PDB file of C-alpha atoms in Angstrom:
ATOM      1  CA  UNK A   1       0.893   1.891 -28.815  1.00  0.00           C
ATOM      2  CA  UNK A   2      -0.642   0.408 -25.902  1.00  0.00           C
ATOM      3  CA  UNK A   3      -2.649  -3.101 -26.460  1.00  0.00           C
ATOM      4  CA  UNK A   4      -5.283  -3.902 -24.722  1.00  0.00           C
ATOM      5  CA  UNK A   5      -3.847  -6.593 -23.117  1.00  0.00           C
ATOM      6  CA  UNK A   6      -0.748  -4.293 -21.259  1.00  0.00           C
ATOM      7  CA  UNK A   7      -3.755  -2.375 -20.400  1.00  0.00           C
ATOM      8  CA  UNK A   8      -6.008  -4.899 -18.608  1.00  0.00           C
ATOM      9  CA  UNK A   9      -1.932  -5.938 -17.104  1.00  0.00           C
ATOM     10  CA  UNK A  10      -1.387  -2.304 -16.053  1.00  0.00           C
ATOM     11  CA  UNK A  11      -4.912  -0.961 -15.217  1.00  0.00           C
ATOM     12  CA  UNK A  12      -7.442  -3.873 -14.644  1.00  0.00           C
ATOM     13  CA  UNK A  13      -9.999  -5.098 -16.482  1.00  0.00           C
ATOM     14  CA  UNK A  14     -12.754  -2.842 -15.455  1.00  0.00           C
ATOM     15  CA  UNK A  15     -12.446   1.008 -15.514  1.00  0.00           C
ATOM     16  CA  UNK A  16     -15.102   1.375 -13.133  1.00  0.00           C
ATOM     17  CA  UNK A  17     -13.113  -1.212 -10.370  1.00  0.00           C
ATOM     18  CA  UNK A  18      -9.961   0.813 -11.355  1.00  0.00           C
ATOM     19  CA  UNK A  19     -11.428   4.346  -9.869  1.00  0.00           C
ATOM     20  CA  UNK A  20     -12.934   2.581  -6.885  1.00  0.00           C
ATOM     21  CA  UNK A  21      -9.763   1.073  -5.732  1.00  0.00           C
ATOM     22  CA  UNK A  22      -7.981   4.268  -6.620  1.00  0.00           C
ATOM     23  CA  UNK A  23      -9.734   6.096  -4.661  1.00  0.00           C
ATOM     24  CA  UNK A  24      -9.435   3.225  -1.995  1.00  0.00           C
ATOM     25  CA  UNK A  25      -5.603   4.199  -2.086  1.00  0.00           C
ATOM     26  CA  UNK A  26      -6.783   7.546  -0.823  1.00  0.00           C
ATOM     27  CA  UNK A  27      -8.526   6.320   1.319  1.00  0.00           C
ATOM     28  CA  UNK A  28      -5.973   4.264   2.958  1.00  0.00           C
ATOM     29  CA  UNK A  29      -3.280   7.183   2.689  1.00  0.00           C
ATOM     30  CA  UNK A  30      -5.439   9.077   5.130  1.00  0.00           C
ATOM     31  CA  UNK A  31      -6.251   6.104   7.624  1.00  0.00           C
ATOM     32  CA  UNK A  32      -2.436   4.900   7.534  1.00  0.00           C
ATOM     33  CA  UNK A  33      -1.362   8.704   8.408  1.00  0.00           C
ATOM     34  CA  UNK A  34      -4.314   9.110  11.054  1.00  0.00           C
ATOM     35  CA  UNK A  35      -3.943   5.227  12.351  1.00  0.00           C
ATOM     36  CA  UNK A  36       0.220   5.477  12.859  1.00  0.00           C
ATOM     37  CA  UNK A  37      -1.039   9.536  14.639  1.00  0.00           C
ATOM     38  CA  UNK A  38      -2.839   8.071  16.837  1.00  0.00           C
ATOM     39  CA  UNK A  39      -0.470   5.013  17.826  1.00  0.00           C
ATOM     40  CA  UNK A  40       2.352   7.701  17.951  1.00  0.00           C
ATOM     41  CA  UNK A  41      -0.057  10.488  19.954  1.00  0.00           C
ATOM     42  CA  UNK A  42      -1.056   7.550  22.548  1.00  0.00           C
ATOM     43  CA  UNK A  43       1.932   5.320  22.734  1.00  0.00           C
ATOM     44  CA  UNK A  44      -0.565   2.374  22.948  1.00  0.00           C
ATOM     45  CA  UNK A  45       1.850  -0.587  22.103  1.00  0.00           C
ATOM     46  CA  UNK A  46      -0.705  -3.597  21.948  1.00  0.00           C
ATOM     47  CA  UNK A  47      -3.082  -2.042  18.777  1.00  0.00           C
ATOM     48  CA  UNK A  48       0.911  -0.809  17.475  1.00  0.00           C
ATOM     49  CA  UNK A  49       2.505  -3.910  17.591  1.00  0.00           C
ATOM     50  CA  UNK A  50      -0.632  -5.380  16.349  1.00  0.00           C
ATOM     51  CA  UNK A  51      -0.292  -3.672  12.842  1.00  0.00           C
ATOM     52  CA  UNK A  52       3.359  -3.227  13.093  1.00  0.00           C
ATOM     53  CA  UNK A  53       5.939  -4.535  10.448  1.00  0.00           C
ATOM     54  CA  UNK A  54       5.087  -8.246   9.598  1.00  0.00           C
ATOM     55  CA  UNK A  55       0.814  -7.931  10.442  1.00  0.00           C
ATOM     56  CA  UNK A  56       1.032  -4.437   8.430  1.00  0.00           C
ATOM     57  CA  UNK A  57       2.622  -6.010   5.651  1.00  0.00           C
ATOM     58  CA  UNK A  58       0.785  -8.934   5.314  1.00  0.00           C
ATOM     59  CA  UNK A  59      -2.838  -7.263   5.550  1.00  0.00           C
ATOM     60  CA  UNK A  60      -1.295  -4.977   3.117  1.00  0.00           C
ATOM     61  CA  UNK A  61      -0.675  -7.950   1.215  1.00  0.00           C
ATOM     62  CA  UNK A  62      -4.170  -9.406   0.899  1.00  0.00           C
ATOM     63  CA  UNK A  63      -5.693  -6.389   0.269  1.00  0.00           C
ATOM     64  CA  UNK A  64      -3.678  -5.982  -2.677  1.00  0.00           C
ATOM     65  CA  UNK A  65      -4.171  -9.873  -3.729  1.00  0.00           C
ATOM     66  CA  UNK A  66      -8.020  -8.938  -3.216  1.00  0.00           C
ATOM     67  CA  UNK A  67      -7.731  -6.168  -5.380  1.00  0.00           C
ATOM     68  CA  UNK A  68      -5.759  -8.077  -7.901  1.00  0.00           C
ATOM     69  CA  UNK A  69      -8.738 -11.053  -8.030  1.00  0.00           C
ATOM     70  CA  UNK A  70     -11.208  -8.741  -8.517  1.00  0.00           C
ATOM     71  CA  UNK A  71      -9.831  -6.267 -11.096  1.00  0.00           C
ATOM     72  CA  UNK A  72      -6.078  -6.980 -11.631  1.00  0.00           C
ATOM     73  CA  UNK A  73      -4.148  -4.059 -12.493  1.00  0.00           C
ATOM     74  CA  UNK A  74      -0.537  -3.991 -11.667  1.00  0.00           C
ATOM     75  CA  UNK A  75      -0.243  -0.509 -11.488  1.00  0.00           C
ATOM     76  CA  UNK A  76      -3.399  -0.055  -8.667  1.00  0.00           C
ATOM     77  CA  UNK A  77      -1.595  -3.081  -6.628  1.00  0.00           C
ATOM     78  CA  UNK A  78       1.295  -0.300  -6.570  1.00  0.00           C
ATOM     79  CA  UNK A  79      -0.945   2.147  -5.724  1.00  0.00           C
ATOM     80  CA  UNK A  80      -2.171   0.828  -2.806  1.00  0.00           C
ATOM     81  CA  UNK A  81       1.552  -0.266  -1.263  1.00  0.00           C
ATOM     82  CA  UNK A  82       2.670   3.237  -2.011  1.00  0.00           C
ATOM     83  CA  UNK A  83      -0.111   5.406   0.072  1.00  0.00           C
ATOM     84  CA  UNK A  84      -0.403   2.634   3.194  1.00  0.00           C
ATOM     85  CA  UNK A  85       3.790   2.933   3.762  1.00  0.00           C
ATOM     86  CA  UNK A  86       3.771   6.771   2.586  1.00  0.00           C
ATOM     87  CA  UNK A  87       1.266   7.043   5.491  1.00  0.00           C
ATOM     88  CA  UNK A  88       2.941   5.211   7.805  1.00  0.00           C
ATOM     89  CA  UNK A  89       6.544   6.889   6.906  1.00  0.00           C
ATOM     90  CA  UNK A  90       5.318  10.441   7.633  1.00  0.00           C
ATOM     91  CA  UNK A  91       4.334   9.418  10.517  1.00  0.00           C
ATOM     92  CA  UNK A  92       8.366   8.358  11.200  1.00  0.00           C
ATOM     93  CA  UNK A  93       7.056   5.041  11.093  1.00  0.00           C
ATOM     94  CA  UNK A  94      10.471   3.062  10.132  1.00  0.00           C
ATOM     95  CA  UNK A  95      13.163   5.572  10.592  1.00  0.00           C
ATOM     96  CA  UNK A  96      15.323   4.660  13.169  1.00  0.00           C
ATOM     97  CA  UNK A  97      15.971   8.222  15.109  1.00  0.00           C
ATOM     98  CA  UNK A  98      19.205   8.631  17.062  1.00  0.00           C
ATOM     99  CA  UNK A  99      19.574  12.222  16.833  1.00  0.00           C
ATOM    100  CA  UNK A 100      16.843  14.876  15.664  1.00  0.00           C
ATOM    101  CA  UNK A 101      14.051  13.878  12.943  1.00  0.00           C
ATOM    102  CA  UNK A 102      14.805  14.807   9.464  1.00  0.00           C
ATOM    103  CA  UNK A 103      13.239  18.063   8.456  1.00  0.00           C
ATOM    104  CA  UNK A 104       9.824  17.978   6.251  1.00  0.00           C
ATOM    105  CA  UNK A 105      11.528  17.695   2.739  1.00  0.00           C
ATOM    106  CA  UNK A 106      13.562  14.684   3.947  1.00  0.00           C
ATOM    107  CA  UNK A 107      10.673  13.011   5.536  1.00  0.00           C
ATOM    108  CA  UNK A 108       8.761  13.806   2.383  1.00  0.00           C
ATOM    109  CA  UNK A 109      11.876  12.009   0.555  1.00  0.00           C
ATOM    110  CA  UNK A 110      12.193   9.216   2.572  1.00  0.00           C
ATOM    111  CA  UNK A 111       7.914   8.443   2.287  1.00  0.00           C
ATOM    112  CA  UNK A 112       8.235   9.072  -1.353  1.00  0.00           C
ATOM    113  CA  UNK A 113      11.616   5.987  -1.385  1.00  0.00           C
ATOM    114  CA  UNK A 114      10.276   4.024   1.057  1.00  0.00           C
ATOM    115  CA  UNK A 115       6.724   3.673  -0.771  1.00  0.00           C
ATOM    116  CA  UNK A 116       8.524   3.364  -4.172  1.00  0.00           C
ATOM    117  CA  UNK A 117      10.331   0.253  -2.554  1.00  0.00           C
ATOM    118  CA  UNK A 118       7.468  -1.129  -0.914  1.00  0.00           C
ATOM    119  CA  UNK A 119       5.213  -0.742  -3.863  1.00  0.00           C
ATOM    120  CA  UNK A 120       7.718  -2.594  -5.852  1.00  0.00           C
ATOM    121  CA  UNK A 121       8.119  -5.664  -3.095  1.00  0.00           C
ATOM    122  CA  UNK A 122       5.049  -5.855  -1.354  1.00  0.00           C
ATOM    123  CA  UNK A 123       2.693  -4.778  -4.589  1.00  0.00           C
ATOM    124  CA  UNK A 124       4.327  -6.790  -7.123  1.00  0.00           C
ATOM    125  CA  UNK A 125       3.949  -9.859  -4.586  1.00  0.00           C
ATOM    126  CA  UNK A 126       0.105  -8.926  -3.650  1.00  0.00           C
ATOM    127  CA  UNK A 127      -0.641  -9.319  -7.556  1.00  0.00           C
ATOM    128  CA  UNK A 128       0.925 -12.343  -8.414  1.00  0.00           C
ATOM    129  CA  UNK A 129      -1.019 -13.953  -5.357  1.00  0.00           C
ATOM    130  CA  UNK A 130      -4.153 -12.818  -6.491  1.00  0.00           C
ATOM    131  CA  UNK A 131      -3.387 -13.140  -9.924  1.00  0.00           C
ATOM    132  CA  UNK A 132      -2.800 -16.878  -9.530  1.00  0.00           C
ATOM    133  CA  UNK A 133      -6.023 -17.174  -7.374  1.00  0.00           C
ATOM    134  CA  UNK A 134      -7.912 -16.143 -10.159  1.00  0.00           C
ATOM    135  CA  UNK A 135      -6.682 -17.892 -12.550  1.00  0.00           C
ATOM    136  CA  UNK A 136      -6.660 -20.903 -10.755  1.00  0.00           C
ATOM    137  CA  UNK A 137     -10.282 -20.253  -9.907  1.00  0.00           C
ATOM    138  CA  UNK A 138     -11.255 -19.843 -13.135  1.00  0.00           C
TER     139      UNK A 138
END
């Protein structure tokens, strides 16, 4: 049986802030797969190296500490890693190529791994920021 409490942990303590930043992840699925397109289409380095690794991880970060002040929800926070890096792994964002590109199911593997990871690091970390902000706020 699920208490309240895991639930507000899990999910947030409004449903309503819950669907909005869920569909927020959706949101940022499709920008991080047309953003890392268009880098990769117009091999413009200074906006790519702008939101490469480190700046890409750390907005990433505060975006999901400002989700986690507002609403919480541990599992949203992981919601929001996954779809930024799934976006930016289909795009072969992070695979180091030094033959041919791994077919569609591997890339599809590799998003799906590399987002599970991320979501795990970089969400986990993004709550506990904003988590603390709050709390400390209130």
């Amino acid at each position: 049986m699920v208490t309240a409490n895991t639930r507000t942990l899990l999910l947030g303590r409004s449903e309503k802030r819950t669907k909005q930043w869920g569909i927020g992840a959706g949101i940022l699925l499709v920008a991080s797969l047309l953003y890392f397109s268009a880098v990769k289409a117009v091999d413009y380095p200074t906006i790519h190296l702008a939101l490469w690794w480190e700046g890409y991880a750390v907005l990433l970060t505060v975006l999901v500490a400002v989700q986690a002040y507002s609403n919480g929800g541990l599992v949203v926070s992981w919601l929001l890693t996954f779809a930024a890096v799934v976006g930016l792994i289909l795009n072969y964002g992070g695979i180091g190529l030094t033959e041919d590109g791994p077919g569609i199911l591997q890339l599809i593997g590799l998003a799906t791994v590399g987002g599970v990871i991320a979501a795990a690091i970089v969400g986990t970390l993004g709550f506990g920021i904003g988590t603390a902000v709050r709390r400390i706020a209130e």
